[in-house]
Amino acid sequence: MAKYNVVFVLGGPGAGKGTQCEKIVKHFGFVHLSAGDLLREERQRPGSQYGEEIETHIRNGTIVPVQITCSLLRRAMEESGKNNFLIDGFPRNKDNLDGWNKAMTGVAGVRLVLFFNCSEEVCISRCLSRGEAGSGRSDDNIQSLTKRIQTYHNSTMPIIDHYRGLNLVREIHGEKSPDEVFEDVKQVFAELKL
Ligand code: C5P
Ligand code: MG
């Protein structure tokens, strides 16, 4: 048996991944790892050799090479001392998926994929509001968002379809209020026996 249990959390930018993960952590005691947050942290780390490369990808809404992202995830998992993880915003494309499978097969088992489905309009308007409210993110602007949405459709949807084929996807409508969405999330976690 793999040492770690993983639930991947996917959905477009602004679909509510981070918001719902915070609630899941409180109710179900998972460790939440956001691939985007880990990349932003690495970008800020003085002396990081990846800082510029990461920033370029983030602004362009493109995906950082998996070697970087998967190492950050793996290190965070090991350092946590815990076993059950919500990994948010990963795997985002085929490179992410292949790199994960290569490095983590036998180490971590993917138990479910939570997919927050949310229209493009709602996603864009949430991220723009987040930017206006001072998120400080260099990609919460319409130029970056247009590219992020494109990446989501072209590169992330095929990954969701891949996991659908493995019967691991639980799709949740993400347009209601955070508390209403969480009611649906709870039902998914109720079936999860770890
Ligand atoms: O998930 P989040 O919206 O925080 O991701 C922000 C950006 O971080 C993405 O648009 C992408 O440029 C980068 N990212 C990545 N690979 C991931 C997750 C995020 O390159 N697996
Ligand atoms: Mg997030």
PDB file of N, CA and C in Angstrom, residues 89-176:
ATOM      1  N   GLY A  89      -4.838  22.114  -7.536  1.00  0.00           N
ATOM      2  CA  GLY A  89      -4.208  22.707  -8.722  1.00  0.00           C
ATOM      3  C   GLY A  89      -3.158  21.824  -9.364  1.00  0.00           C
ATOM      4  N   PHE A  90      -3.284  20.546  -9.220  1.00  0.00           N
ATOM      5  CA  PHE A  90      -2.336  19.588  -9.764  1.00  0.00           C
ATOM      6  C   PHE A  90      -3.053  18.244  -9.892  1.00  0.00           C
ATOM      7  N   PRO A  91      -2.797  17.463 -10.932  1.00  0.00           N
ATOM      8  CA  PRO A  91      -1.992  17.700 -12.130  1.00  0.00           C
ATOM      9  C   PRO A  91      -2.752  18.514 -13.180  1.00  0.00           C
ATOM     10  N   ARG A  92      -2.091  19.513 -13.715  1.00  0.00           N
ATOM     11  CA  ARG A  92      -2.732  20.494 -14.593  1.00  0.00           C
ATOM     12  C   ARG A  92      -2.584  20.168 -16.076  1.00  0.00           C
ATOM     13  N   ASN A  93      -1.635  19.307 -16.415  1.00  0.00           N
ATOM     14  CA  ASN A  93      -1.445  18.938 -17.835  1.00  0.00           C
ATOM     15  C   ASN A  93      -0.791  17.556 -17.892  1.00  0.00           C
ATOM     16  N   LYS A  94      -0.497  17.094 -19.114  1.00  0.00           N
ATOM     17  CA  LYS A  94       0.024  15.745 -19.267  1.00  0.00           C
ATOM     18  C   LYS A  94       1.425  15.618 -18.660  1.00  0.00           C
ATOM     19  N   ASP A  95       2.220  16.676 -18.781  1.00  0.00           N
ATOM     20  CA  ASP A  95       3.550  16.675 -18.174  1.00  0.00           C
ATOM     21  C   ASP A  95       3.448  16.477 -16.656  1.00  0.00           C
ATOM     22  N   ASN A  96       2.520  17.206 -16.010  1.00  0.00           N
ATOM     23  CA  ASN A  96       2.267  17.044 -14.568  1.00  0.00           C
ATOM     24  C   ASN A  96       1.874  15.602 -14.249  1.00  0.00           C
ATOM     25  N   LEU A  97       0.945  15.063 -15.030  1.00  0.00           N
ATOM     26  CA  LEU A  97       0.434  13.712 -14.766  1.00  0.00           C
ATOM     27  C   LEU A  97       1.536  12.662 -14.933  1.00  0.00           C
ATOM     28  N   ASP A  98       2.264  12.758 -16.027  1.00  0.00           N
ATOM     29  CA  ASP A  98       3.321  11.769 -16.277  1.00  0.00           C
ATOM     30  C   ASP A  98       4.419  11.864 -15.211  1.00  0.00           C
ATOM     31  N   GLY A  99       4.797  13.085 -14.875  1.00  0.00           N
ATOM     32  CA  GLY A  99       5.853  13.284 -13.874  1.00  0.00           C
ATOM     33  C   GLY A  99       5.433  12.752 -12.510  1.00  0.00           C
ATOM     34  N   TRP A 100       4.158  13.000 -12.173  1.00  0.00           N
ATOM     35  CA  TRP A 100       3.627  12.490 -10.901  1.00  0.00           C
ATOM     36  C   TRP A 100       3.649  10.963 -10.899  1.00  0.00           C
ATOM     37  N   ASN A 101       3.135  10.360 -11.956  1.00  0.00           N
ATOM     38  CA  ASN A 101       3.076   8.897 -12.008  1.00  0.00           C
ATOM     39  C   ASN A 101       4.464   8.287 -11.907  1.00  0.00           C
ATOM     40  N   LYS A 102       5.415   8.911 -12.568  1.00  0.00           N
ATOM     41  CA  LYS A 102       6.776   8.400 -12.563  1.00  0.00           C
ATOM     42  C   LYS A 102       7.394   8.481 -11.160  1.00  0.00           C
ATOM     43  N   ALA A 103       7.192   9.617 -10.504  1.00  0.00           N
ATOM     44  CA  ALA A 103       7.850   9.835  -9.211  1.00  0.00           C
ATOM     45  C   ALA A 103       7.078   9.239  -8.037  1.00  0.00           C
ATOM     46  N   MET A 104       5.743   9.176  -8.144  1.00  0.00           N
ATOM     47  CA  MET A 104       4.935   8.925  -6.946  1.00  0.00           C
ATOM     48  C   MET A 104       4.183   7.593  -6.943  1.00  0.00           C
ATOM     49  N   THR A 105       4.228   6.856  -8.039  1.00  0.00           N
ATOM     50  CA  THR A 105       3.550   5.559  -8.041  1.00  0.00           C
ATOM     51  C   THR A 105       4.161   4.680  -6.953  1.00  0.00           C
ATOM     52  N   GLY A 106       3.325   4.119  -6.114  1.00  0.00           N
ATOM     53  CA  GLY A 106       3.815   3.305  -5.009  1.00  0.00           C
ATOM     54  C   GLY A 106       4.102   4.114  -3.755  1.00  0.00           C
ATOM     55  N   VAL A 107       4.264   5.433  -3.920  1.00  0.00           N
ATOM     56  CA  VAL A 107       4.523   6.314  -2.773  1.00  0.00           C
ATOM     57  C   VAL A 107       3.205   6.951  -2.315  1.00  0.00           C
ATOM     58  N   ALA A 108       2.424   7.405  -3.297  1.00  0.00           N
ATOM     59  CA  ALA A 108       1.151   8.061  -3.005  1.00  0.00           C
ATOM     60  C   ALA A 108       0.060   7.461  -3.876  1.00  0.00           C
ATOM     61  N   GLY A 109      -1.099   7.192  -3.284  1.00  0.00           N
ATOM     62  CA  GLY A 109      -2.236   6.662  -4.040  1.00  0.00           C
ATOM     63  C   GLY A 109      -3.289   7.745  -4.220  1.00  0.00           C
ATOM     64  N   VAL A 110      -3.753   7.914  -5.457  1.00  0.00           N
ATOM     65  CA  VAL A 110      -4.798   8.905  -5.729  1.00  0.00           C
ATOM     66  C   VAL A 110      -6.149   8.273  -5.412  1.00  0.00           C
ATOM     67  N   ARG A 111      -6.811   8.751  -4.356  1.00  0.00           N
ATOM     68  CA  ARG A 111      -8.080   8.163  -3.921  1.00  0.00           C
ATOM     69  C   ARG A 111      -9.268   8.750  -4.653  1.00  0.00           C
ATOM     70  N   LEU A 112      -9.244  10.069  -4.889  1.00  0.00           N
ATOM     71  CA  LEU A 112     -10.342  10.747  -5.599  1.00  0.00           C
ATOM     72  C   LEU A 112      -9.809  11.995  -6.279  1.00  0.00           C
ATOM     73  N   VAL A 113     -10.585  12.475  -7.247  1.00  0.00           N
ATOM     74  CA  VAL A 113     -10.313  13.771  -7.868  1.00  0.00           C
ATOM     75  C   VAL A 113     -11.584  14.602  -7.726  1.00  0.00           C
ATOM     76  N   LEU A 114     -11.494  15.662  -6.943  1.00  0.00           N
ATOM     77  CA  LEU A 114     -12.635  16.566  -6.789  1.00  0.00           C
ATOM     78  C   LEU A 114     -12.547  17.577  -7.912  1.00  0.00           C
ATOM     79  N   PHE A 115     -13.632  17.699  -8.646  1.00  0.00           N
ATOM     80  CA  PHE A 115     -13.626  18.618  -9.784  1.00  0.00           C
ATOM     81  C   PHE A 115     -14.716  19.669  -9.587  1.00  0.00           C
ATOM     82  N   PHE A 116     -14.298  20.906  -9.369  1.00  0.00           N
ATOM     83  CA  PHE A 116     -15.244  22.010  -9.222  1.00  0.00           C
ATOM     84  C   PHE A 116     -15.546  22.590 -10.588  1.00  0.00           C
ATOM     85  N   ASN A 117     -16.762  22.385 -11.024  1.00  0.00           N
ATOM     86  CA  ASN A 117     -17.161  22.858 -12.342  1.00  0.00           C
ATOM     87  C   ASN A 117     -17.847  24.212 -12.211  1.00  0.00           C
ATOM     88  N   CYS A 118     -17.357  25.162 -12.962  1.00  0.00           N
ATOM     89  CA  CYS A 118     -17.787  26.540 -12.789  1.00  0.00           C
ATOM     90  C   CYS A 118     -17.655  27.235 -14.140  1.00  0.00           C
ATOM     91  N   SER A 119     -18.643  28.041 -14.516  1.00  0.00           N
ATOM     92  CA  SER A 119     -18.589  28.666 -15.848  1.00  0.00           C
ATOM     93  C   SER A 119     -17.425  29.645 -15.939  1.00  0.00           C
ATOM     94  N   GLU A 120     -17.012  29.840 -17.181  1.00  0.00           N
ATOM     95  CA  GLU A 120     -15.921  30.773 -17.461  1.00  0.00           C
ATOM     96  C   GLU A 120     -16.223  32.167 -16.909  1.00  0.00           C
ATOM     97  N   GLU A 121     -17.481  32.616 -17.079  1.00  0.00           N
ATOM     98  CA  GLU A 121     -17.837  33.976 -16.645  1.00  0.00           C
ATOM     99  C   GLU A 121     -17.655  34.120 -15.142  1.00  0.00           C
ATOM    100  N   VAL A 122     -18.146  33.106 -14.394  1.00  0.00           N
ATOM    101  CA  VAL A 122     -18.033  33.180 -12.934  1.00  0.00           C
ATOM    102  C   VAL A 122     -16.564  33.114 -12.523  1.00  0.00           C
ATOM    103  N   CYS A 123     -15.800  32.234 -13.159  1.00  0.00           N
ATOM    104  CA  CYS A 123     -14.369  32.119 -12.842  1.00  0.00           C
ATOM    105  C   CYS A 123     -13.663  33.455 -13.044  1.00  0.00           C
ATOM    106  N   ILE A 124     -13.898  34.058 -14.194  1.00  0.00           N
ATOM    107  CA  ILE A 124     -13.211  35.322 -14.497  1.00  0.00           C
ATOM    108  C   ILE A 124     -13.633  36.402 -13.526  1.00  0.00           C
ATOM    109  N   SER A 125     -14.931  36.507 -13.262  1.00  0.00           N
ATOM    110  CA  SER A 125     -15.366  37.601 -12.398  1.00  0.00           C
ATOM    111  C   SER A 125     -14.845  37.405 -10.963  1.00  0.00           C
ATOM    112  N   ARG A 126     -14.773  36.156 -10.487  1.00  0.00           N
ATOM    113  CA  ARG A 126     -14.220  35.928  -9.136  1.00  0.00           C
ATOM    114  C   ARG A 126     -12.744  36.325  -9.068  1.00  0.00           C
ATOM    115  N   CYS A 127     -11.969  35.938 -10.072  1.00  0.00           N
ATOM    116  CA  CYS A 127     -10.527  36.255 -10.030  1.00  0.00           C
ATOM    117  C   CYS A 127     -10.287  37.753 -10.161  1.00  0.00           C
ATOM    118  N   LEU A 128     -11.104  38.419 -10.989  1.00  0.00           N
ATOM    119  CA  LEU A 128     -10.937  39.868 -11.114  1.00  0.00           C
ATOM    120  C   LEU A 128     -11.281  40.554  -9.789  1.00  0.00           C
ATOM    121  N   SER A 129     -12.349  40.093  -9.133  1.00  0.00           N
ATOM    122  CA  SER A 129     -12.700  40.672  -7.827  1.00  0.00           C
ATOM    123  C   SER A 129     -11.593  40.414  -6.816  1.00  0.00           C
ATOM    124  N   ARG A 130     -11.028  39.211  -6.868  1.00  0.00           N
ATOM    125  CA  ARG A 130      -9.936  38.864  -5.953  1.00  0.00           C
ATOM    126  C   ARG A 130      -8.749  39.804  -6.185  1.00  0.00           C
ATOM    127  N   GLY A 131      -8.457  40.087  -7.443  1.00  0.00           N
ATOM    128  CA  GLY A 131      -7.381  41.025  -7.777  1.00  0.00           C
ATOM    129  C   GLY A 131      -7.682  42.420  -7.249  1.00  0.00           C
ATOM    130  N   GLU A 132      -8.931  42.865  -7.468  1.00  0.00           N
ATOM    131  CA  GLU A 132      -9.312  44.210  -7.010  1.00  0.00           C
ATOM    132  C   GLU A 132      -9.290  44.299  -5.496  1.00  0.00           C
ATOM    133  N   ALA A 133      -9.589  43.179  -4.832  1.00  0.00           N
ATOM    134  CA  ALA A 133      -9.598  43.166  -3.365  1.00  0.00           C
ATOM    135  C   ALA A 133      -8.183  43.051  -2.804  1.00  0.00           C
ATOM    136  N   GLY A 134      -7.176  43.030  -3.690  1.00  0.00           N
ATOM    137  CA  GLY A 134      -5.792  43.063  -3.209  1.00  0.00           C
ATOM    138  C   GLY A 134      -5.148  41.702  -3.037  1.00  0.00           C
ATOM    139  N   SER A 135      -5.457  40.736  -3.913  1.00  0.00           N
ATOM    140  CA  SER A 135      -4.814  39.416  -3.807  1.00  0.00           C
ATOM    141  C   SER A 135      -3.304  39.539  -4.005  1.00  0.00           C
ATOM    142  N   GLY A 136      -2.887  40.602  -4.709  1.00  0.00           N
ATOM    143  CA  GLY A 136      -1.450  40.775  -4.957  1.00  0.00           C
ATOM    144  C   GLY A 136      -0.922  39.777  -5.977  1.00  0.00           C
ATOM    145  N   ARG A 137      -1.792  38.998  -6.601  1.00  0.00           N
ATOM    146  CA  ARG A 137      -1.331  38.002  -7.567  1.00  0.00           C
ATOM    147  C   ARG A 137      -1.091  38.637  -8.927  1.00  0.00           C
ATOM    148  N   SER A 138       0.043  38.278  -9.532  1.00  0.00           N
ATOM    149  CA  SER A 138       0.398  38.890 -10.818  1.00  0.00           C
ATOM    150  C   SER A 138      -0.436  38.314 -11.958  1.00  0.00           C
ATOM    151  N   ASP A 139      -1.309  37.328 -11.638  1.00  0.00           N
ATOM    152  CA  ASP A 139      -2.112  36.722 -12.702  1.00  0.00           C
ATOM    153  C   ASP A 139      -3.616  36.921 -12.530  1.00  0.00           C
ATOM    154  N   ASP A 140      -4.029  37.749 -11.550  1.00  0.00           N
ATOM    155  CA  ASP A 140      -5.458  38.053 -11.407  1.00  0.00           C
ATOM    156  C   ASP A 140      -5.811  39.297 -12.226  1.00  0.00           C
ATOM    157  N   ASN A 141      -5.439  39.293 -13.499  1.00  0.00           N
ATOM    158  CA  ASN A 141      -5.793  40.385 -14.408  1.00  0.00           C
ATOM    159  C   ASN A 141      -6.313  39.735 -15.689  1.00  0.00           C
ATOM    160  N   ILE A 142      -7.039  40.494 -16.483  1.00  0.00           N
ATOM    161  CA  ILE A 142      -7.764  39.890 -17.607  1.00  0.00           C
ATOM    162  C   ILE A 142      -6.821  39.259 -18.640  1.00  0.00           C
ATOM    163  N   GLN A 143      -5.631  39.850 -18.842  1.00  0.00           N
ATOM    164  CA  GLN A 143      -4.695  39.272 -19.824  1.00  0.00           C
ATOM    165  C   GLN A 143      -4.265  37.875 -19.387  1.00  0.00           C
ATOM    166  N   SER A 144      -3.786  37.772 -18.136  1.00  0.00           N
ATOM    167  CA  SER A 144      -3.355  36.460 -17.641  1.00  0.00           C
ATOM    168  C   SER A 144      -4.527  35.487 -17.560  1.00  0.00           C
ATOM    169  N   LEU A 145      -5.689  36.005 -17.128  1.00  0.00           N
ATOM    170  CA  LEU A 145      -6.843  35.121 -16.942  1.00  0.00           C
ATOM    171  C   LEU A 145      -7.297  34.468 -18.244  1.00  0.00           C
ATOM    172  N   THR A 146      -7.255  35.241 -19.308  1.00  0.00           N
ATOM    173  CA  THR A 146      -7.643  34.690 -20.610  1.00  0.00           C
ATOM    174  C   THR A 146      -6.758  33.498 -20.941  1.00  0.00           C
ATOM    175  N   LYS A 147      -5.454  33.631 -20.649  1.00  0.00           N
ATOM    176  CA  LYS A 147      -4.523  32.536 -20.929  1.00  0.00           C
ATOM    177  C   LYS A 147      -4.714  31.373 -19.955  1.00  0.00           C
ATOM    178  N   ARG A 148      -5.011  31.702 -18.698  1.00  0.00           N
ATOM    179  CA  ARG A 148      -5.220  30.634 -17.706  1.00  0.00           C
ATOM    180  C   ARG A 148      -6.437  29.781 -18.099  1.00  0.00           C
ATOM    181  N   ILE A 149      -7.478  30.455 -18.571  1.00  0.00           N
ATOM    182  CA  ILE A 149      -8.690  29.728 -18.973  1.00  0.00           C
ATOM    183  C   ILE A 149      -8.384  28.829 -20.174  1.00  0.00           C
ATOM    184  N   GLN A 150      -7.583  29.359 -21.085  1.00  0.00           N
ATOM    185  CA  GLN A 150      -7.203  28.598 -22.273  1.00  0.00           C
ATOM    186  C   GLN A 150      -6.429  27.327 -21.871  1.00  0.00           C
ATOM    187  N   THR A 151      -5.464  27.503 -20.958  1.00  0.00           N
ATOM    188  CA  THR A 151      -4.680  26.364 -20.468  1.00  0.00           C
ATOM    189  C   THR A 151      -5.597  25.339 -19.798  1.00  0.00           C
ATOM    190  N   TYR A 152      -6.559  25.844 -19.039  1.00  0.00           N
ATOM    191  CA  TYR A 152      -7.494  24.959 -18.348  1.00  0.00           C
ATOM    192  C   TYR A 152      -8.270  24.107 -19.359  1.00  0.00           C
ATOM    193  N   HIS A 153      -8.801  24.761 -20.399  1.00  0.00           N
ATOM    194  CA  HIS A 153      -9.573  24.006 -21.398  1.00  0.00           C
ATOM    195  C   HIS A 153      -8.692  23.036 -22.178  1.00  0.00           C
ATOM    196  N   ASN A 154      -7.553  23.507 -22.621  1.00  0.00           N
ATOM    197  CA  ASN A 154      -6.728  22.688 -23.525  1.00  0.00           C
ATOM    198  C   ASN A 154      -5.922  21.626 -22.797  1.00  0.00           C
ATOM    199  N   SER A 155      -5.424  21.934 -21.613  1.00  0.00           N
ATOM    200  CA  SER A 155      -4.464  21.036 -20.964  1.00  0.00           C
ATOM    201  C   SER A 155      -5.001  20.333 -19.724  1.00  0.00           C
ATOM    202  N   THR A 156      -5.886  21.000 -18.954  1.00  0.00           N
ATOM    203  CA  THR A 156      -6.350  20.384 -17.704  1.00  0.00           C
ATOM    204  C   THR A 156      -7.576  19.502 -17.926  1.00  0.00           C
ATOM    205  N   MET A 157      -8.492  19.923 -18.795  1.00  0.00           N
ATOM    206  CA  MET A 157      -9.688  19.092 -19.030  1.00  0.00           C
ATOM    207  C   MET A 157      -9.330  17.657 -19.454  1.00  0.00           C
ATOM    208  N   PRO A 158      -8.325  17.483 -20.337  1.00  0.00           N
ATOM    209  CA  PRO A 158      -7.961  16.093 -20.690  1.00  0.00           C
ATOM    210  C   PRO A 158      -7.492  15.267 -19.484  1.00  0.00           C
ATOM    211  N   ILE A 159      -6.919  15.929 -18.490  1.00  0.00           N
ATOM    212  CA  ILE A 159      -6.472  15.205 -17.292  1.00  0.00           C
ATOM    213  C   ILE A 159      -7.692  14.785 -16.467  1.00  0.00           C
ATOM    214  N   ILE A 160      -8.662  15.692 -16.378  1.00  0.00           N
ATOM    215  CA  ILE A 160      -9.903  15.351 -15.666  1.00  0.00           C
ATOM    216  C   ILE A 160     -10.583  14.180 -16.380  1.00  0.00           C
ATOM    217  N   ASP A 161     -10.592  14.220 -17.697  1.00  0.00           N
ATOM    218  CA  ASP A 161     -11.185  13.117 -18.464  1.00  0.00           C
ATOM    219  C   ASP A 161     -10.429  11.803 -18.235  1.00  0.00           C
ATOM    220  N   HIS A 162      -9.123  11.905 -18.129  1.00  0.00           N
ATOM    221  CA  HIS A 162      -8.315  10.714 -17.846  1.00  0.00           C
ATOM    222  C   HIS A 162      -8.766  10.070 -16.521  1.00  0.00           C
ATOM    223  N   TYR A 163      -8.923  10.892 -15.493  1.00  0.00           N
ATOM    224  CA  TYR A 163      -9.329  10.351 -14.187  1.00  0.00           C
ATOM    225  C   TYR A 163     -10.801   9.929 -14.180  1.00  0.00           C
ATOM    226  N   ARG A 164     -11.611  10.579 -15.021  1.00  0.00           N
ATOM    227  CA  ARG A 164     -13.002  10.139 -15.169  1.00  0.00           C
ATOM    228  C   ARG A 164     -13.027   8.694 -15.653  1.00  0.00           C
ATOM    229  N   GLY A 165     -12.143   8.399 -16.590  1.00  0.00           N
ATOM    230  CA  GLY A 165     -12.027   7.037 -17.120  1.00  0.00           C
ATOM    231  C   GLY A 165     -11.638   6.033 -16.043  1.00  0.00           C
ATOM    232  N   LEU A 166     -10.975   6.489 -15.003  1.00  0.00           N
ATOM    233  CA  LEU A 166     -10.594   5.609 -13.893  1.00  0.00           C
ATOM    234  C   LEU A 166     -11.652   5.624 -12.788  1.00  0.00           C
ATOM    235  N   ASN A 167     -12.769   6.312 -13.077  1.00  0.00           N
ATOM    236  CA  ASN A 167     -13.882   6.432 -12.129  1.00  0.00           C
ATOM    237  C   ASN A 167     -13.476   7.103 -10.811  1.00  0.00           C
ATOM    238  N   LEU A 168     -12.559   8.034 -10.878  1.00  0.00           N
ATOM    239  CA  LEU A 168     -12.098   8.705  -9.656  1.00  0.00           C
ATOM    240  C   LEU A 168     -12.667  10.117  -9.506  1.00  0.00           C
ATOM    241  N   VAL A 169     -13.314  10.635 -10.548  1.00  0.00           N
ATOM    242  CA  VAL A 169     -13.751  12.035 -10.498  1.00  0.00           C
ATOM    243  C   VAL A 169     -15.096  12.187  -9.795  1.00  0.00           C
ATOM    244  N   ARG A 170     -15.162  13.134  -8.867  1.00  0.00           N
ATOM    245  CA  ARG A 170     -16.431  13.530  -8.262  1.00  0.00           C
ATOM    246  C   ARG A 170     -16.635  14.987  -8.642  1.00  0.00           C
ATOM    247  N   GLU A 171     -17.655  15.218  -9.456  1.00  0.00           N
ATOM    248  CA  GLU A 171     -17.865  16.563  -9.995  1.00  0.00           C
ATOM    249  C   GLU A 171     -18.831  17.343  -9.120  1.00  0.00           C
ATOM    250  N   ILE A 172     -18.467  18.578  -8.827  1.00  0.00           N
ATOM    251  CA  ILE A 172     -19.274  19.408  -7.948  1.00  0.00           C
ATOM    252  C   ILE A 172     -19.554  20.739  -8.632  1.00  0.00           C
ATOM    253  N   HIS A 173     -20.800  21.185  -8.540  1.00  0.00           N
ATOM    254  CA  HIS A 173     -21.121  22.479  -9.141  1.00  0.00           C
ATOM    255  C   HIS A 173     -20.611  23.588  -8.242  1.00  0.00           C
ATOM    256  N   GLY A 174     -19.770  24.403  -8.806  1.00  0.00           N
ATOM    257  CA  GLY A 174     -19.018  25.348  -7.978  1.00  0.00           C
ATOM    258  C   GLY A 174     -19.524  26.770  -7.986  1.00  0.00           C
ATOM    259  N   GLU A 175     -20.756  26.981  -8.475  1.00  0.00           N
ATOM    260  CA  GLU A 175     -21.190  28.382  -8.617  1.00  0.00           C
ATOM    261  C   GLU A 175     -22.007  28.906  -7.446  1.00  0.00           C
ATOM    262  N   LYS A 176     -22.420  28.000  -6.557  1.00  0.00           N
ATOM    263  CA  LYS A 176     -23.200  28.454  -5.407  1.00  0.00           C
ATOM    264  C   LYS A 176     -22.281  29.099  -4.372  1.00  0.00           C
TER     265      LYS A 176
END
